Amino acid sequence: MLRDEINNALKDAMKAGDKRRVSTLRLINADILKRETSAAERLTLTDAEILDVMGKMIKQRQESLDIYEKADRTELAAQEREEIEIIAGYLPKQLSDIEAGEAISSLIKELEAATLKDVGRTMSALKERFSGQMDFGKASAMVKKLLAG
């Protein structure tokens, strides 16, 4: 399980004295715990849901990185880059735009999706199969374009 991998990496980083890795892995664990306890019931996240949490963490850091670079805050930008690199190490390989397009096209054919009413069902299947492997904002636009005709 991904959670065990993260916890083992945290222990190793603590033993090695790698402060940046320790703090980043603790942030990942905190975000996972926050997501698990935010609902009325406590739940345990699946690996796909943990990947979703980490994908959001990368997006947040990318936005911060852009702001820091525009403000010429190189030390903060470097910190964000390091955190992105650490978090990305636990995500599966990202599909290129071409690979994502091919995956979306084949999934639409497989699901026999034909109209815009099928967007939700198609996106749900995409998230289930390709969690952490593609930008679902772009994927959603592509699905709508393909189903619109």
GROMACS .gro file of C-alpha atoms in nm:
model
  149
    1MET     CA    1   0.000   0.000   0.000
    2LEU     CA    2   0.112   0.350  -0.078
    3ARG     CA    3   0.053   0.466   0.281
    4ASP     CA    4   0.304   0.207   0.408
    5GLU     CA    5   0.557   0.312   0.146
    6ILE     CA    6   0.527   0.676   0.257
    7ASN     CA    7   0.558   0.586   0.626
    8ASN     CA    8   0.866   0.369   0.561
    9ALA     CA    9   1.022   0.649   0.357
   10LEU     CA   10   0.950   0.889   0.646
   11LYS     CA   11   1.131   0.660   0.890
   12ASP     CA   12   1.428   0.630   0.653
   13ALA     CA   13   1.442   1.007   0.602
   14MET     CA   14   1.434   1.063   0.978
   15LYS     CA   15   1.723   0.820   1.026
   16ALA     CA   16   1.918   0.990   0.746
   17GLY     CA   17   1.849   1.338   0.886
   18ASP     CA   18   1.695   1.461   0.558
   19LYS     CA   19   1.489   1.751   0.695
   20ARG     CA   20   1.321   1.852   0.368
   21ARG     CA   21   1.208   1.494   0.294
   22VAL     CA   22   1.087   1.445   0.652
   23SER     CA   23   0.881   1.765   0.647
   24THR     CA   24   0.735   1.690   0.303
   25LEU     CA   25   0.639   1.332   0.395
   26ARG     CA   26   0.480   1.461   0.715
   27LEU     CA   27   0.279   1.709   0.507
   28ILE     CA   28   0.160   1.422   0.286
   29ASN     CA   29   0.052   1.224   0.594
   30ALA     CA   30  -0.122   1.530   0.738
   31ASP     CA   31  -0.317   1.592   0.416
   32ILE     CA   32  -0.419   1.224   0.401
   33LEU     CA   33  -0.536   1.233   0.764
   34LYS     CA   34  -0.721   1.561   0.703
   35ARG     CA   35  -0.907   1.407   0.409
   36GLU     CA   36  -0.989   1.092   0.607
   37THR     CA   37  -1.133   1.282   0.904
   38SER     CA   38  -1.308   1.568   0.723
   39ALA     CA   39  -1.630   1.373   0.665
   40ALA     CA   40  -1.888   1.285   0.930
   41GLU     CA   41  -1.746   0.932   0.934
   42ARG     CA   42  -1.379   0.843   0.954
   43LEU     CA   43  -1.271   0.660   0.642
   44THR     CA   44  -0.953   0.503   0.510
   45LEU     CA   45  -0.833   0.632   0.175
   46THR     CA   46  -0.749   0.392  -0.106
   47ASP     CA   47  -0.425   0.424  -0.298
   48ALA     CA   48  -0.612   0.602  -0.579
   49GLU     CA   49  -0.751   0.857  -0.333
   50ILE     CA   50  -0.406   0.907  -0.180
   51LEU     CA   51  -0.270   0.969  -0.530
   52ASP     CA   52  -0.545   1.228  -0.577
   53VAL     CA   53  -0.441   1.401  -0.252
   54MET     CA   54  -0.078   1.410  -0.365
   55GLY     CA   55  -0.175   1.538  -0.710
   56LYS     CA   56  -0.354   1.829  -0.544
   57MET     CA   57  -0.051   1.893  -0.325
   58ILE     CA   58   0.167   1.918  -0.637
   59LYS     CA   59  -0.078   2.161  -0.800
   60GLN     CA   60  -0.071   2.382  -0.490
   61ARG     CA   61   0.307   2.382  -0.485
   62GLN     CA   62   0.323   2.456  -0.857
   63GLU     CA   63   0.101   2.761  -0.806
   64SER     CA   64   0.320   2.877  -0.516
   65LEU     CA   65   0.631   2.817  -0.726
   66ASP     CA   66   0.496   3.040  -1.002
   67ILE     CA   67   0.420   3.317  -0.752
   68TYR     CA   68   0.764   3.291  -0.589
   69GLU     CA   69   0.940   3.301  -0.924
   70LYS     CA   70   0.747   3.612  -1.030
   71ALA     CA   71   0.837   3.777  -0.699
   72ASP     CA   72   1.203   3.674  -0.740
   73ARG     CA   73   1.198   3.468  -0.417
   74THR     CA   74   1.449   3.207  -0.530
   75GLU     CA   75   1.495   3.038  -0.191
   76LEU     CA   76   1.120   2.976  -0.155
   77ALA     CA   77   1.092   2.867  -0.518
   78ALA     CA   78   1.373   2.615  -0.463
   79GLN     CA   79   1.191   2.477  -0.158
   80GLU     CA   80   0.870   2.431  -0.359
   81ARG     CA   81   1.064   2.257  -0.639
   82GLU     CA   82   1.216   2.014  -0.386
   83GLU     CA   83   0.876   1.936  -0.237
   84ILE     CA   84   0.724   1.881  -0.583
   85GLU     CA   85   1.007   1.643  -0.668
   86ILE     CA   86   0.962   1.444  -0.344
   87ILE     CA   87   0.583   1.415  -0.383
   88ALA     CA   88   0.608   1.331  -0.754
   89GLY     CA   89   0.837   1.042  -0.665
   90TYR     CA   90   0.534   0.858  -0.526
   91LEU     CA   91   0.307   0.925  -0.823
   92PRO     CA   92   0.286   0.699  -1.127
   93LYS     CA   93   0.438   0.817  -1.454
   94GLN     CA   94   0.230   1.091  -1.611
   95LEU     CA   95   0.079   1.018  -1.951
   96SER     CA   96   0.172   1.253  -2.232
   97ASP     CA   97  -0.110   1.447  -2.398
   98ILE     CA   98  -0.102   1.203  -2.690
   99GLU     CA   99  -0.113   0.897  -2.462
  100ALA     CA  100  -0.395   1.053  -2.259
  101GLY     CA  101  -0.590   1.127  -2.578
  102GLU     CA  102  -0.552   0.768  -2.695
  103ALA     CA  103  -0.658   0.635  -2.353
  104ILE     CA  104  -0.964   0.862  -2.350
  105SER     CA  105  -1.065   0.764  -2.705
  106SER     CA  106  -1.036   0.393  -2.633
  107LEU     CA  107  -1.229   0.428  -2.305
  108ILE     CA  108  -1.511   0.616  -2.482
  109LYS     CA  109  -1.535   0.333  -2.736
  110GLU     CA  110  -1.523   0.071  -2.460
  111LEU     CA  111  -1.799   0.241  -2.259
  112GLU     CA  112  -1.996   0.310  -2.577
  113ALA     CA  113  -2.031   0.671  -2.467
  114ALA     CA  114  -2.199   0.880  -2.734
  115THR     CA  115  -2.337   1.205  -2.593
  116LEU     CA  116  -2.251   1.474  -2.342
  117LYS     CA  117  -2.474   1.289  -2.094
  118ASP     CA  118  -2.198   1.026  -2.075
  119VAL     CA  119  -1.927   1.270  -1.958
  120GLY     CA  120  -1.974   1.189  -1.587
  121ARG     CA  121  -1.960   0.815  -1.642
  122THR     CA  122  -1.655   0.849  -1.866
  123MET     CA  123  -1.469   1.077  -1.622
  124SER     CA  124  -1.548   0.841  -1.335
  125ALA     CA  125  -1.397   0.548  -1.527
  126LEU     CA  126  -1.094   0.759  -1.623
  127LYS     CA  127  -1.028   0.857  -1.263
  128GLU     CA  128  -1.060   0.495  -1.156
  129ARG     CA  129  -0.814   0.365  -1.417
  130PHE     CA  130  -0.570   0.655  -1.453
  131SER     CA  131  -0.562   0.814  -1.108
  132GLY     CA  132  -0.248   1.024  -1.072
  133GLN     CA  133  -0.146   0.965  -1.434
  134MET     CA  134  -0.316   1.256  -1.609
  135ASP     CA  135  -0.451   1.605  -1.555
  136PHE     CA  136  -0.825   1.547  -1.524
  137GLY     CA  137  -0.903   1.912  -1.603
  138LYS     CA  138  -0.753   1.865  -1.949
  139ALA     CA  139  -0.905   1.518  -1.973
  140SER     CA  140  -1.252   1.654  -1.900
  141ALA     CA  141  -1.221   1.911  -2.177
  142MET     CA  142  -1.104   1.640  -2.417
  143VAL     CA  143  -1.392   1.405  -2.321
  144LYS     CA  144  -1.646   1.684  -2.374
  145LYS     CA  145  -1.491   1.770  -2.711
  146LEU     CA  146  -1.498   1.408  -2.828
  147LEU     CA  147  -1.854   1.346  -2.707
  148ALA     CA  148  -1.986   1.673  -2.845
  149GLY     CA  149  -1.911   1.553  -3.193
   0.00000   0.00000   0.00000
